[in-house]
Amino acid sequence: MARSSNNAPRIFFPWEARVGMRRWSLIGRVRPALAVLAMIGLVVSIAYRERKASGQRRTRATLLDVRHAVEASMADHDGGCPPSMEEVARLRGTQGLPLDAWGHPLELICPSPIEGNSYDLRSAGPDGIPGGLDRLE
């Protein structure tokens, strides 16, 4: 019995098997791998950004805490600057110099070079270079 040839176009649904080595290798293997790699890249990108932001938040909280200790010291000394950061650490009730989130000591400049400020309290930032572009004040 002879087979009739059907030249009508056939619609393939995603769950139907497709014939051909090229289509099998490209669609069946590469697309899920690319999706997994894209998800991993997205998670790594978000984690890097969040880690940087959490360090900034932690450093800003430390700066605020040290600021209160500096202002308390200035109130005790009639507006004079604290003699050292060790004095500020003593007022905070901690031992050692106050550190930012990256392990660098905070910098107290008293009197401030900026007009109108009595002192400057700074963190060198993640790179540890004083006065760098990523510093926190």
mmCIF file with all atom_site columns, C-alpha atoms in Angstrom:
data_model
loop_
_atom_site.group_PDB
_atom_site.id
_atom_site.type_symbol
_atom_site.label_atom_id
_atom_site.label_alt_id
_atom_site.label_comp_id
_atom_site.label_asym_id
_atom_site.label_entity_id
_atom_site.label_seq_id
_atom_site.pdbx_PDB_ins_code
_atom_site.Cartn_x
_atom_site.Cartn_y
_atom_site.Cartn_z
_atom_site.occupancy
_atom_site.B_iso_or_equiv
_atom_site.pdbx_formal_charge
_atom_site.auth_seq_id
_atom_site.auth_comp_id
_atom_site.auth_asym_id
_atom_site.auth_atom_id
_atom_site.pdbx_PDB_model_num
ATOM 1   C CA . MET A 1 1   ? 0.000  0.000  0.000  1.00 0.00 ? 1   MET A CA 1
ATOM 2   C CA . ALA A 1 2   ? 1.370  3.353  -0.934 1.00 0.00 ? 2   ALA A CA 1
ATOM 3   C CA . ARG A 1 3   ? 1.646  6.106  1.591  1.00 0.00 ? 3   ARG A CA 1
ATOM 4   C CA . SER A 1 4   ? 0.118  9.381  0.760  1.00 0.00 ? 4   SER A CA 1
ATOM 5   C CA . SER A 1 5   ? 2.368  12.331 1.118  1.00 0.00 ? 5   SER A CA 1
ATOM 6   C CA . ASN A 1 6   ? 0.984  15.091 3.200  1.00 0.00 ? 6   ASN A CA 1
ATOM 7   C CA . ASN A 1 7   ? 2.615  18.408 2.344  1.00 0.00 ? 7   ASN A CA 1
ATOM 8   C CA . ALA A 1 8   ? 0.505  20.411 4.744  1.00 0.00 ? 8   ALA A CA 1
ATOM 9   C CA . PRO A 1 9   ? 2.539  22.383 7.273  1.00 0.00 ? 9   PRO A CA 1
ATOM 10  C CA . ARG A 1 10  ? 2.642  20.814 10.674 1.00 0.00 ? 10  ARG A CA 1
ATOM 11  C CA . ILE A 1 11  ? 2.532  22.765 13.915 1.00 0.00 ? 11  ILE A CA 1
ATOM 12  C CA . PHE A 1 12  ? 4.871  21.594 16.659 1.00 0.00 ? 12  PHE A CA 1
ATOM 13  C CA . PHE A 1 13  ? 3.965  22.149 20.259 1.00 0.00 ? 13  PHE A CA 1
ATOM 14  C CA . PRO A 1 14  ? 6.707  22.537 22.910 1.00 0.00 ? 14  PRO A CA 1
ATOM 15  C CA . TRP A 1 15  ? 5.959  19.142 24.421 1.00 0.00 ? 15  TRP A CA 1
ATOM 16  C CA . GLU A 1 16  ? 6.185  17.290 21.141 1.00 0.00 ? 16  GLU A CA 1
ATOM 17  C CA . ALA A 1 17  ? 9.423  15.639 20.168 1.00 0.00 ? 17  ALA A CA 1
ATOM 18  C CA . ARG A 1 18  ? 11.331 17.336 17.392 1.00 0.00 ? 18  ARG A CA 1
ATOM 19  C CA . VAL A 1 19  ? 13.476 15.491 14.958 1.00 0.00 ? 19  VAL A CA 1
ATOM 20  C CA . GLY A 1 20  ? 16.979 16.452 14.002 1.00 0.00 ? 20  GLY A CA 1
ATOM 21  C CA . MET A 1 21  ? 20.324 16.444 15.714 1.00 0.00 ? 21  MET A CA 1
ATOM 22  C CA . ARG A 1 22  ? 20.895 20.184 15.389 1.00 0.00 ? 22  ARG A CA 1
ATOM 23  C CA . ARG A 1 23  ? 17.568 21.131 16.939 1.00 0.00 ? 23  ARG A CA 1
ATOM 24  C CA . TRP A 1 24  ? 18.023 18.547 19.701 1.00 0.00 ? 24  TRP A CA 1
ATOM 25  C CA . SER A 1 25  ? 21.469 19.792 20.645 1.00 0.00 ? 25  SER A CA 1
ATOM 26  C CA . LEU A 1 26  ? 20.666 23.511 20.503 1.00 0.00 ? 26  LEU A CA 1
ATOM 27  C CA . ILE A 1 27  ? 17.274 23.714 22.109 1.00 0.00 ? 27  ILE A CA 1
ATOM 28  C CA . GLY A 1 28  ? 17.353 20.778 24.450 1.00 0.00 ? 28  GLY A CA 1
ATOM 29  C CA . ARG A 1 29  ? 20.755 21.467 26.000 1.00 0.00 ? 29  ARG A CA 1
ATOM 30  C CA . VAL A 1 30  ? 21.766 25.090 25.550 1.00 0.00 ? 30  VAL A CA 1
ATOM 31  C CA . ARG A 1 31  ? 18.656 27.016 26.544 1.00 0.00 ? 31  ARG A CA 1
ATOM 32  C CA . PRO A 1 32  ? 18.366 25.553 30.078 1.00 0.00 ? 32  PRO A CA 1
ATOM 33  C CA . ALA A 1 33  ? 22.101 25.977 30.608 1.00 0.00 ? 33  ALA A CA 1
ATOM 34  C CA . LEU A 1 34  ? 21.914 29.619 29.527 1.00 0.00 ? 34  LEU A CA 1
ATOM 35  C CA . ALA A 1 35  ? 18.941 30.183 31.810 1.00 0.00 ? 35  ALA A CA 1
ATOM 36  C CA . VAL A 1 36  ? 20.843 28.702 34.759 1.00 0.00 ? 36  VAL A CA 1
ATOM 37  C CA . LEU A 1 37  ? 23.936 30.822 33.988 1.00 0.00 ? 37  LEU A CA 1
ATOM 38  C CA . ALA A 1 38  ? 21.795 33.967 33.699 1.00 0.00 ? 38  ALA A CA 1
ATOM 39  C CA . MET A 1 39  ? 20.184 33.261 37.082 1.00 0.00 ? 39  MET A CA 1
ATOM 40  C CA . ILE A 1 40  ? 23.571 32.645 38.704 1.00 0.00 ? 40  ILE A CA 1
ATOM 41  C CA . GLY A 1 41  ? 24.865 35.915 37.232 1.00 0.00 ? 41  GLY A CA 1
ATOM 42  C CA . LEU A 1 42  ? 21.844 37.788 38.535 1.00 0.00 ? 42  LEU A CA 1
ATOM 43  C CA . VAL A 1 43  ? 22.234 36.373 42.041 1.00 0.00 ? 43  VAL A CA 1
ATOM 44  C CA . VAL A 1 44  ? 25.969 37.171 42.106 1.00 0.00 ? 44  VAL A CA 1
ATOM 45  C CA . SER A 1 45  ? 25.298 40.723 40.908 1.00 0.00 ? 45  SER A CA 1
ATOM 46  C CA . ILE A 1 46  ? 22.650 41.317 43.567 1.00 0.00 ? 46  ILE A CA 1
ATOM 47  C CA . ALA A 1 47  ? 24.850 39.798 46.295 1.00 0.00 ? 47  ALA A CA 1
ATOM 48  C CA . TYR A 1 48  ? 27.805 42.028 45.342 1.00 0.00 ? 48  TYR A CA 1
ATOM 49  C CA . ARG A 1 49  ? 25.664 45.162 45.351 1.00 0.00 ? 49  ARG A CA 1
ATOM 50  C CA . GLU A 1 50  ? 24.009 44.255 48.656 1.00 0.00 ? 50  GLU A CA 1
ATOM 51  C CA . ARG A 1 51  ? 27.354 43.482 50.300 1.00 0.00 ? 51  ARG A CA 1
ATOM 52  C CA . LYS A 1 52  ? 28.671 46.894 49.318 1.00 0.00 ? 52  LYS A CA 1
ATOM 53  C CA . ALA A 1 53  ? 25.484 48.628 50.503 1.00 0.00 ? 53  ALA A CA 1
ATOM 54  C CA . SER A 1 54  ? 25.498 46.754 53.828 1.00 0.00 ? 54  SER A CA 1
ATOM 55  C CA . GLY A 1 55  ? 29.074 47.910 54.487 1.00 0.00 ? 55  GLY A CA 1
ATOM 56  C CA . GLN A 1 56  ? 28.038 51.491 53.827 1.00 0.00 ? 56  GLN A CA 1
ATOM 57  C CA . ARG A 1 57  ? 25.030 51.186 56.147 1.00 0.00 ? 57  ARG A CA 1
ATOM 58  C CA . ARG A 1 58  ? 27.148 49.676 58.908 1.00 0.00 ? 58  ARG A CA 1
ATOM 59  C CA . THR A 1 59  ? 29.784 52.402 58.534 1.00 0.00 ? 59  THR A CA 1
ATOM 60  C CA . ARG A 1 60  ? 27.153 55.159 58.609 1.00 0.00 ? 60  ARG A CA 1
ATOM 61  C CA . ALA A 1 61  ? 25.731 53.663 61.827 1.00 0.00 ? 61  ALA A CA 1
ATOM 62  C CA . THR A 1 62  ? 29.228 53.608 63.362 1.00 0.00 ? 62  THR A CA 1
ATOM 63  C CA . LEU A 1 63  ? 29.821 57.219 62.261 1.00 0.00 ? 63  LEU A CA 1
ATOM 64  C CA . LEU A 1 64  ? 26.557 58.263 63.927 1.00 0.00 ? 64  LEU A CA 1
ATOM 65  C CA . ASP A 1 65  ? 27.485 56.454 67.147 1.00 0.00 ? 65  ASP A CA 1
ATOM 66  C CA . VAL A 1 66  ? 30.969 58.020 67.196 1.00 0.00 ? 66  VAL A CA 1
ATOM 67  C CA . ARG A 1 67  ? 29.456 61.418 66.390 1.00 0.00 ? 67  ARG A CA 1
ATOM 68  C CA . HIS A 1 68  ? 27.352 61.252 69.562 1.00 0.00 ? 68  HIS A CA 1
ATOM 69  C CA . ALA A 1 69  ? 30.490 60.405 71.587 1.00 0.00 ? 69  ALA A CA 1
ATOM 70  C CA . VAL A 1 70  ? 32.436 63.290 69.986 1.00 0.00 ? 70  VAL A CA 1
ATOM 71  C CA . GLU A 1 71  ? 29.636 65.740 70.748 1.00 0.00 ? 71  GLU A CA 1
ATOM 72  C CA . ALA A 1 72  ? 29.440 64.464 74.337 1.00 0.00 ? 72  ALA A CA 1
ATOM 73  C CA . SER A 1 73  ? 33.182 64.996 74.700 1.00 0.00 ? 73  SER A CA 1
ATOM 74  C CA . MET A 1 74  ? 32.894 68.492 73.238 1.00 0.00 ? 74  MET A CA 1
ATOM 75  C CA . ALA A 1 75  ? 30.117 69.282 75.710 1.00 0.00 ? 75  ALA A CA 1
ATOM 76  C CA . ASP A 1 76  ? 32.307 68.062 78.594 1.00 0.00 ? 76  ASP A CA 1
ATOM 77  C CA . HIS A 1 77  ? 35.279 70.193 77.424 1.00 0.00 ? 77  HIS A CA 1
ATOM 78  C CA . ASP A 1 78  ? 33.385 73.454 76.749 1.00 0.00 ? 78  ASP A CA 1
ATOM 79  C CA . GLY A 1 79  ? 33.310 72.986 72.975 1.00 0.00 ? 79  GLY A CA 1
ATOM 80  C CA . GLY A 1 80  ? 36.897 71.766 72.694 1.00 0.00 ? 80  GLY A CA 1
ATOM 81  C CA . CYS A 1 81  ? 37.780 68.791 70.558 1.00 0.00 ? 81  CYS A CA 1
ATOM 82  C CA . PRO A 1 82  ? 38.455 65.413 72.115 1.00 0.00 ? 82  PRO A CA 1
ATOM 83  C CA . PRO A 1 83  ? 42.193 64.933 72.646 1.00 0.00 ? 83  PRO A CA 1
ATOM 84  C CA . SER A 1 84  ? 42.263 61.653 70.701 1.00 0.00 ? 84  SER A CA 1
ATOM 85  C CA . MET A 1 85  ? 40.122 58.904 69.217 1.00 0.00 ? 85  MET A CA 1
ATOM 86  C CA . GLU A 1 86  ? 41.010 56.779 72.276 1.00 0.00 ? 86  GLU A CA 1
ATOM 87  C CA . GLU A 1 87  ? 39.045 59.291 74.361 1.00 0.00 ? 87  GLU A CA 1
ATOM 88  C CA . VAL A 1 88  ? 36.101 58.899 71.992 1.00 0.00 ? 88  VAL A CA 1
ATOM 89  C CA . ALA A 1 89  ? 36.347 55.101 72.284 1.00 0.00 ? 89  ALA A CA 1
ATOM 90  C CA . ARG A 1 90  ? 36.364 55.408 76.075 1.00 0.00 ? 90  ARG A CA 1
ATOM 91  C CA . LEU A 1 91  ? 33.213 57.547 75.957 1.00 0.00 ? 91  LEU A CA 1
ATOM 92  C CA . ARG A 1 92  ? 31.543 54.961 73.708 1.00 0.00 ? 92  ARG A CA 1
ATOM 93  C CA . GLY A 1 93  ? 32.452 52.233 76.175 1.00 0.00 ? 93  GLY A CA 1
ATOM 94  C CA . THR A 1 94  ? 34.603 50.287 73.705 1.00 0.00 ? 94  THR A CA 1
ATOM 95  C CA . GLN A 1 95  ? 38.255 49.400 73.604 1.00 0.00 ? 95  GLN A CA 1
ATOM 96  C CA . GLY A 1 96  ? 40.407 50.258 70.629 1.00 0.00 ? 96  GLY A CA 1
ATOM 97  C CA . LEU A 1 97  ? 39.807 52.721 67.846 1.00 0.00 ? 97  LEU A CA 1
ATOM 98  C CA . PRO A 1 98  ? 36.399 52.815 66.164 1.00 0.00 ? 98  PRO A CA 1
ATOM 99  C CA . LEU A 1 99  ? 36.582 50.982 62.836 1.00 0.00 ? 99  LEU A CA 1
ATOM 100 C CA . ASP A 1 100 ? 34.456 51.159 59.710 1.00 0.00 ? 100 ASP A CA 1
ATOM 101 C CA . ALA A 1 101 ? 32.911 48.096 58.062 1.00 0.00 ? 101 ALA A CA 1
ATOM 102 C CA . TRP A 1 102 ? 36.130 47.386 56.147 1.00 0.00 ? 102 TRP A CA 1
ATOM 103 C CA . GLY A 1 103 ? 38.398 47.409 59.208 1.00 0.00 ? 103 GLY A CA 1
ATOM 104 C CA . HIS A 1 104 ? 39.902 50.878 58.708 1.00 0.00 ? 104 HIS A CA 1
ATOM 105 C CA . PRO A 1 105 ? 40.010 53.337 61.627 1.00 0.00 ? 105 PRO A CA 1
ATOM 106 C CA . LEU A 1 106 ? 37.744 56.360 61.470 1.00 0.00 ? 106 LEU A CA 1
ATOM 107 C CA . GLU A 1 107 ? 39.378 59.752 61.038 1.00 0.00 ? 107 GLU A CA 1
ATOM 108 C CA . LEU A 1 108 ? 38.516 62.741 63.249 1.00 0.00 ? 108 LEU A CA 1
ATOM 109 C CA . ILE A 1 109 ? 39.645 66.143 61.991 1.00 0.00 ? 109 ILE A CA 1
ATOM 110 C CA . CYS A 1 110 ? 39.191 68.865 64.569 1.00 0.00 ? 110 CYS A CA 1
ATOM 111 C CA . PRO A 1 111 ? 38.829 71.750 63.841 1.00 0.00 ? 111 PRO A CA 1
ATOM 112 C CA . SER A 1 112 ? 37.217 71.155 60.496 1.00 0.00 ? 112 SER A CA 1
ATOM 113 C CA . PRO A 1 113 ? 38.669 72.711 57.354 1.00 0.00 ? 113 PRO A CA 1
ATOM 114 C CA . ILE A 1 114 ? 35.086 73.248 56.165 1.00 0.00 ? 114 ILE A CA 1
ATOM 115 C CA . GLU A 1 115 ? 33.635 76.582 57.202 1.00 0.00 ? 115 GLU A CA 1
ATOM 116 C CA . GLY A 1 116 ? 30.782 76.202 59.693 1.00 0.00 ? 116 GLY A CA 1
ATOM 117 C CA . ASN A 1 117 ? 31.699 72.704 60.922 1.00 0.00 ? 117 ASN A CA 1
ATOM 118 C CA . SER A 1 118 ? 33.471 72.243 64.231 1.00 0.00 ? 118 SER A CA 1
ATOM 119 C CA . TYR A 1 119 ? 34.845 68.808 63.290 1.00 0.00 ? 119 TYR A CA 1
ATOM 120 C CA . ASP A 1 120 ? 34.903 66.257 60.462 1.00 0.00 ? 120 ASP A CA 1
ATOM 121 C CA . LEU A 1 121 ? 34.398 62.547 61.038 1.00 0.00 ? 121 LEU A CA 1
ATOM 122 C CA . ARG A 1 122 ? 35.310 60.332 58.081 1.00 0.00 ? 122 ARG A CA 1
ATOM 123 C CA . SER A 1 123 ? 35.750 56.784 56.901 1.00 0.00 ? 123 SER A CA 1
ATOM 124 C CA . ALA A 1 124 ? 38.272 56.086 54.153 1.00 0.00 ? 124 ALA A CA 1
ATOM 125 C CA . GLY A 1 125 ? 35.823 53.698 52.480 1.00 0.00 ? 125 GLY A CA 1
ATOM 126 C CA . PRO A 1 126 ? 36.336 50.198 51.079 1.00 0.00 ? 126 PRO A CA 1
ATOM 127 C CA . ASP A 1 127 ? 39.655 50.954 49.396 1.00 0.00 ? 127 ASP A CA 1
ATOM 128 C CA . GLY A 1 128 ? 41.175 52.500 52.553 1.00 0.00 ? 128 GLY A CA 1
ATOM 129 C CA . ILE A 1 129 ? 42.591 55.513 50.717 1.00 0.00 ? 129 ILE A CA 1
ATOM 130 C CA . PRO A 1 130 ? 41.926 58.688 52.747 1.00 0.00 ? 130 PRO A CA 1
ATOM 131 C CA . GLY A 1 131 ? 40.156 61.293 50.644 1.00 0.00 ? 131 GLY A CA 1
ATOM 132 C CA . GLY A 1 132 ? 39.244 58.763 47.951 1.00 0.00 ? 132 GLY A CA 1
ATOM 133 C CA . LEU A 1 133 ? 36.078 58.914 45.915 1.00 0.00 ? 133 LEU A CA 1
ATOM 134 C CA . ASP A 1 134 ? 34.361 56.183 47.956 1.00 0.00 ? 134 ASP A CA 1
ATOM 135 C CA . ARG A 1 135 ? 34.866 57.782 51.379 1.00 0.00 ? 135 ARG A CA 1
ATOM 136 C CA . LEU A 1 136 ? 31.976 58.262 53.804 1.00 0.00 ? 136 LEU A CA 1
ATOM 137 C CA . GLU A 1 137 ? 31.583 61.408 55.909 1.00 0.00 ? 137 GLU A CA 1
#
